[in-house]
Short mmCIF file of C-alpha atoms in Angstrom, two decimals:
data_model
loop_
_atom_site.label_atom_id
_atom_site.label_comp_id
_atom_site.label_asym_id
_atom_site.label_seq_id
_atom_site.Cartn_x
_atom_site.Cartn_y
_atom_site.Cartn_z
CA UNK A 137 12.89 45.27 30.67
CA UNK A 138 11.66 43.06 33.27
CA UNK A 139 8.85 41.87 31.21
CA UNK A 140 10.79 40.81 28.21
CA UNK A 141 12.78 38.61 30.37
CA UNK A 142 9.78 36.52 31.72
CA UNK A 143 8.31 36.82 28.47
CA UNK A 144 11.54 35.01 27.58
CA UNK A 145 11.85 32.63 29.64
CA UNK A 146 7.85 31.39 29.75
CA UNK A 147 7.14 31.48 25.71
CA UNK A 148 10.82 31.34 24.80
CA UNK A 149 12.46 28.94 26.94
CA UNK A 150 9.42 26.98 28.50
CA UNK A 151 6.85 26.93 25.76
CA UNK A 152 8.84 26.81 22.38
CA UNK A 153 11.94 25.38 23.57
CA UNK A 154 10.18 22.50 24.82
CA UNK A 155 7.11 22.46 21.95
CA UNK A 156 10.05 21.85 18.83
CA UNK A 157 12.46 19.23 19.21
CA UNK A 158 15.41 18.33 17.65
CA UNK A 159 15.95 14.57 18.73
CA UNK A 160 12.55 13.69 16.48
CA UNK A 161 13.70 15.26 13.31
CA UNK A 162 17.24 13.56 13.75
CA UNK A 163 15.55 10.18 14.79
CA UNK A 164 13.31 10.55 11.73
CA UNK A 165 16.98 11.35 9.84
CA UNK A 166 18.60 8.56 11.01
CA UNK A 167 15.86 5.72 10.08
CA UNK A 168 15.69 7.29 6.74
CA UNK A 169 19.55 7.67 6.21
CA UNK A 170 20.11 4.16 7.13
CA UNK A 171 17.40 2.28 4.77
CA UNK A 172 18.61 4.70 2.19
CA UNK A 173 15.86 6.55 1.64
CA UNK A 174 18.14 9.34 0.41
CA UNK A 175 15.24 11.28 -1.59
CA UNK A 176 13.62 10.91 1.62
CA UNK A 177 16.29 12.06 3.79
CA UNK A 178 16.83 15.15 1.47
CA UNK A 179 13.50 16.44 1.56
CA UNK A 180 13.02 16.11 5.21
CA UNK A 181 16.71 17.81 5.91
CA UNK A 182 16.08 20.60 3.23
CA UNK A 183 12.11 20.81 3.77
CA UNK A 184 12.83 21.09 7.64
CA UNK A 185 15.67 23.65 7.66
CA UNK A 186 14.07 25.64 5.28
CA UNK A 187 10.95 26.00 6.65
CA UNK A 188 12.37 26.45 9.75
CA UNK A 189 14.44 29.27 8.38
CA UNK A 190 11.96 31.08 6.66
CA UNK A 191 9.32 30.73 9.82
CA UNK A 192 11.78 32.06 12.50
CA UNK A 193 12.44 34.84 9.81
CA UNK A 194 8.74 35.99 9.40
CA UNK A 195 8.45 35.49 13.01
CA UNK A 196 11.53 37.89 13.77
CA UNK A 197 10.06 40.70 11.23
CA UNK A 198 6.49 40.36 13.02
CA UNK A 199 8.03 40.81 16.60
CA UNK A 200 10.33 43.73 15.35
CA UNK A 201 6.94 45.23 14.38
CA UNK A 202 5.06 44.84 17.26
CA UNK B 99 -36.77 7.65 33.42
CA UNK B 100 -36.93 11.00 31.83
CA UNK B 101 -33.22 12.77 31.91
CA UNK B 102 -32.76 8.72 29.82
CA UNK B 103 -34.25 10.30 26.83
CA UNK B 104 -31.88 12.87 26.03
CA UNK B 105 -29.13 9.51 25.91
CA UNK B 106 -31.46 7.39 23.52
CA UNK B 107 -32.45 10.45 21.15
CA UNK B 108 -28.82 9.89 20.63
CA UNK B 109 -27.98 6.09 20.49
CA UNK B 110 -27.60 6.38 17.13
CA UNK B 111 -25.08 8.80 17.40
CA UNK B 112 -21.37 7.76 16.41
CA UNK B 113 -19.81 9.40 19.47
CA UNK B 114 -22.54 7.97 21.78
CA UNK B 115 -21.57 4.20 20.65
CA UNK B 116 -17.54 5.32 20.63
CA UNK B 117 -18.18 6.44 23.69
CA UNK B 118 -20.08 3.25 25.07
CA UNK B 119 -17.50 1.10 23.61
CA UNK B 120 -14.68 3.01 25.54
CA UNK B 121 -16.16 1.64 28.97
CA UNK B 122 -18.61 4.30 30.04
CA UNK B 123 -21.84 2.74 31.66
CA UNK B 124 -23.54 5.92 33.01
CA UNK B 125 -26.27 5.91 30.36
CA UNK B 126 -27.71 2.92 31.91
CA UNK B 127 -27.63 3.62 35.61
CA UNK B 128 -29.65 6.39 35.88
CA UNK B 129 -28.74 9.17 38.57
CA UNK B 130 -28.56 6.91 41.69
CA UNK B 131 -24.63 6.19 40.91
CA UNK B 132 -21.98 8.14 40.06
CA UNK B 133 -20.97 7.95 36.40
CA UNK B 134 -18.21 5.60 36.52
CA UNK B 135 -14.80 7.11 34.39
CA UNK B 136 -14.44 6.00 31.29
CA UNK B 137 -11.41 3.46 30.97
CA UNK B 138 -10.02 5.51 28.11
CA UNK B 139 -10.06 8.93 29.90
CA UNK B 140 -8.12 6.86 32.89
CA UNK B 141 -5.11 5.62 30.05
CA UNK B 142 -5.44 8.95 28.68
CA UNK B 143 -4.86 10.84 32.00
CA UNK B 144 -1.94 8.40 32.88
CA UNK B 145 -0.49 9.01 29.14
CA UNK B 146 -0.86 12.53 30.22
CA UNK B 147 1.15 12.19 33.01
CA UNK B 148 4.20 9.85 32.06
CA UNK B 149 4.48 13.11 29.00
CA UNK B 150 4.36 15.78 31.46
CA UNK B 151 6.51 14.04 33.72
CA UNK B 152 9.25 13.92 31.45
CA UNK B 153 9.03 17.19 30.29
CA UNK B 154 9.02 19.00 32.91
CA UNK B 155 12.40 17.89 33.53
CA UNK B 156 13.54 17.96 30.10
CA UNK B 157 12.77 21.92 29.93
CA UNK B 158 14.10 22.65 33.39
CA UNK B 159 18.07 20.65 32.54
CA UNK B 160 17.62 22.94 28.84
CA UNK B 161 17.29 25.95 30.94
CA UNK B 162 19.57 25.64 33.42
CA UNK B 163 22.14 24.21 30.67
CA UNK B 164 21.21 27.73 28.94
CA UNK B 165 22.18 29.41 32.09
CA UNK B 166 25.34 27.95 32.73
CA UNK B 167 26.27 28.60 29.33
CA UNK B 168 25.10 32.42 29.33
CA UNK B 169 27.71 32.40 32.48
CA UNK B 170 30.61 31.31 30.73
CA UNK B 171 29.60 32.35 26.99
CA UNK B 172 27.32 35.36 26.98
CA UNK B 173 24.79 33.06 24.98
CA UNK B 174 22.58 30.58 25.38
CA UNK B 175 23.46 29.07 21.93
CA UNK B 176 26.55 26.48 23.55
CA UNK B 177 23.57 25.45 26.15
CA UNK B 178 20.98 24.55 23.52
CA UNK B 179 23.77 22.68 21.49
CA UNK B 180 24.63 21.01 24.79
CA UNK B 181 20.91 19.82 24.77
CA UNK B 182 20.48 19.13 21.63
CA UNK B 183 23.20 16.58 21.53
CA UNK B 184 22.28 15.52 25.22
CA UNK B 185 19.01 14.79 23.80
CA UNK B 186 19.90 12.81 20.88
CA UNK B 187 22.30 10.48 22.79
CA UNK B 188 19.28 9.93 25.13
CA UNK B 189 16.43 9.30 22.66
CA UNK B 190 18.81 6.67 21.02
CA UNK B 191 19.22 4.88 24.19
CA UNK B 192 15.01 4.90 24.38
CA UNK B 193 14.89 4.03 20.96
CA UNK B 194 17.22 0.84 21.70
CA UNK B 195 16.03 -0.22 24.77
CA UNK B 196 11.90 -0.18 23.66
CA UNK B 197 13.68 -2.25 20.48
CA UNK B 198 14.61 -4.69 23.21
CA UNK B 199 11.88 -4.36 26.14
CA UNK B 200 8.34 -4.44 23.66
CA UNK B 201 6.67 -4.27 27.18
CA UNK B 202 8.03 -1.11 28.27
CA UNK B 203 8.47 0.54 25.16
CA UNK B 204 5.19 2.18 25.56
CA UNK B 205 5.51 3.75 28.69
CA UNK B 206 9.29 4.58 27.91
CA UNK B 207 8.28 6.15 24.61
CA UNK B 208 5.60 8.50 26.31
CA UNK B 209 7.97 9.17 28.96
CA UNK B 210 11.26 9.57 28.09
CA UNK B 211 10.67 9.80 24.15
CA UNK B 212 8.68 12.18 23.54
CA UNK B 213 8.02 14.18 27.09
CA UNK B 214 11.95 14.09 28.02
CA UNK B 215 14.31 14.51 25.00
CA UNK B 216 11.02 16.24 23.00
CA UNK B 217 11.63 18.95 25.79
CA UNK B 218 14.70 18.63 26.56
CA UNK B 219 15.75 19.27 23.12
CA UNK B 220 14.79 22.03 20.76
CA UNK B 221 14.26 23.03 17.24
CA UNK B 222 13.33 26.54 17.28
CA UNK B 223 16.37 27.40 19.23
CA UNK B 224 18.94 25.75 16.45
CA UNK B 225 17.21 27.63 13.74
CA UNK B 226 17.36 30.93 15.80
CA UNK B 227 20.75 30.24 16.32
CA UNK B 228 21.05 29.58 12.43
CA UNK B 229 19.53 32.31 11.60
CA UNK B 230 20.99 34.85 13.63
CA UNK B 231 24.14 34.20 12.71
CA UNK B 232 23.47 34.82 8.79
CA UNK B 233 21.43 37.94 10.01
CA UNK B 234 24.95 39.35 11.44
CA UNK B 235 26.51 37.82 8.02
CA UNK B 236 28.27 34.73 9.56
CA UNK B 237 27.52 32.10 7.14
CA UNK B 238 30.44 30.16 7.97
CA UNK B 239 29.28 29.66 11.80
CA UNK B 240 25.76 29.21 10.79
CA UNK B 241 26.89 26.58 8.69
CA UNK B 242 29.34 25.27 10.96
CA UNK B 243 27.28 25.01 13.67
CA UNK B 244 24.32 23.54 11.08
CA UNK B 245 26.91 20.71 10.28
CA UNK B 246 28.32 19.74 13.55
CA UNK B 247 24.79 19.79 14.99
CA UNK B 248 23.13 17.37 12.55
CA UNK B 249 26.77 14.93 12.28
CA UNK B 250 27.46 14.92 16.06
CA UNK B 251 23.24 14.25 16.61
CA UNK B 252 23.42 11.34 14.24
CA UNK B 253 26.48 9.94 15.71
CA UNK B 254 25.10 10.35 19.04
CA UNK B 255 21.77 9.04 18.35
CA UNK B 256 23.79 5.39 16.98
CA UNK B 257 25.98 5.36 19.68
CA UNK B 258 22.99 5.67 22.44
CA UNK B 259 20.52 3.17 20.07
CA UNK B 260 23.79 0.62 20.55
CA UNK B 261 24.37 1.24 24.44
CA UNK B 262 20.15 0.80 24.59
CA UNK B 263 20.70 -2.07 22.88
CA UNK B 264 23.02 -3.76 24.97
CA UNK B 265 21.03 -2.57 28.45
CA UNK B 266 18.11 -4.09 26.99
CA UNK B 267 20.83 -7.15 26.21
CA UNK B 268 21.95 -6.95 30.10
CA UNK B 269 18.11 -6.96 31.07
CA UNK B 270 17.45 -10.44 29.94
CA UNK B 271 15.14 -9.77 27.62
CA UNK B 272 16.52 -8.20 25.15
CA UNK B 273 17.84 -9.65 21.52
CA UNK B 274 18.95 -12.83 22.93
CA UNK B 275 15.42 -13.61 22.64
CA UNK B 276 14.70 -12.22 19.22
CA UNK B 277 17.79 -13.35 17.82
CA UNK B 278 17.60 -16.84 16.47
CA UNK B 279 19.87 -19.32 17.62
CA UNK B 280 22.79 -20.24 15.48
CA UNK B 281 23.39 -23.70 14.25
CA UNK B 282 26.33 -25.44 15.40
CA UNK B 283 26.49 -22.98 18.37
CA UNK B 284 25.57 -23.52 22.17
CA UNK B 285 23.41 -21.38 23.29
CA UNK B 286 23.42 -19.10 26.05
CA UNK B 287 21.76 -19.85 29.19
#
């Protein structure tokens, strides 16, 4: 599957990889761990792994169906 | 005098003045000149560029740190970890030095901030990796590699905001400057 490889590495390496980051979202941790923001730094930990979770789910069941 | 109309129909028009205001004179030199570029399409297109031009980079070291770990591994997962933390360290350093250096921190943001680590790192991937690993019922990697990945990116993200620090420090215009001066202490030359 030639295709699924360049399909890979364009949309899933290039494009995605590069279009989320993870240095933001523990940047964003770190301010808010350090003033002690910890309602703060709960919701964005728990509201960012979550919804990350569920998304790469759905997006996992909609490519298995397509 | 005629093609002027269709610009003073529109005067009125919000984007018009925004638009005026941003530098562009073209509405009152008729067609005999060029429309000079607006100023803010020129800071826009070098904005453009100091993004792109870090992450192009960025997503060509993730890529060829996911290669190098399919090689020894089997998986890209080690590779994107490798990045990840990479990353963090990094951004910390940007984060310390534009603390230091207000007149680069701009430029350094767009640059290195948000085109370099934003590509070089990667969110999607962790959560895939996250994921995956509950999918073939190994919670205690998933959450092992959930835990090491945020402690390790914290600790990293410090430890390169101090080592910014102190380059900004070495620079000469760094806290020295912001720092006020201690009583009872000679300063520094």
């Amino acid at each position: 599957m030639i295709w699924s490889r360049r399909l890979l590495l364009l949309l899933g390496t290039g494009f995605l990889g590069s279009f989320s980051t993870f240095s933001t979202f523990i940047a964003e941790l770190h301010t808010v761990l350090l003033k002690r923001h910890w309602r703060e730094a709960l919701l964005l930990g728990w509201g960012s792994l979550l919804g990350g979770g569920l998304a790469i789910k759905a997006g996992l069941l909609l490519g298995a169906r397509a | 005098m005629n093609h002027h109309h269709h610009n003073d129909k529109h005067n009125n028009n919000q984007y018009d003045n925004q638009y005026d205001k941003r530098g562009s004179r073209s509405s009152e030199q008729g067609g005999k000149r060029r429309p000079e570029l607006p100023v803010a399409l020129g800071t826009e297109l070098r904005e453009l560029a100091l993004v792109a031009g870090g992450a192009i980079p960025g997503a060509l070291l993730r890529w060829q740190l996911e290669v190098a770990s399919l090689d020894i591994d089997g998986t890209p997962q080690v590779g994107d970890v490798a990045a990840n933390m990479l990353g963090c360290l990094l951004l910390g350093m940007v984060v310390g030095l534009a603390m230091g250096q207000p007149s680069i921190s701009t430029r350094l943001m767009l640059w290195a901030g948000i085109g370099l680590c934003g590509s070089l790192t990667t969110f999607s991937g962790w959560m895939l990796e996250l994921v995956q690993a509950l999918d073939r019922g190994a919670a205690a990697t998933s959450l092992q590699v959930l835990l090491t990945s945020l402690i390790s990116g914290l600790l990293l993200l410090g430890l390169g905001q101090l080592i910014g620090r102190r380059l900004a420090q070495f620079r000469g215009t760094g806290r020295p400057a912001v720092r006020p001066p201690v009583p009872g202490q000679p300063t520094r030359p």
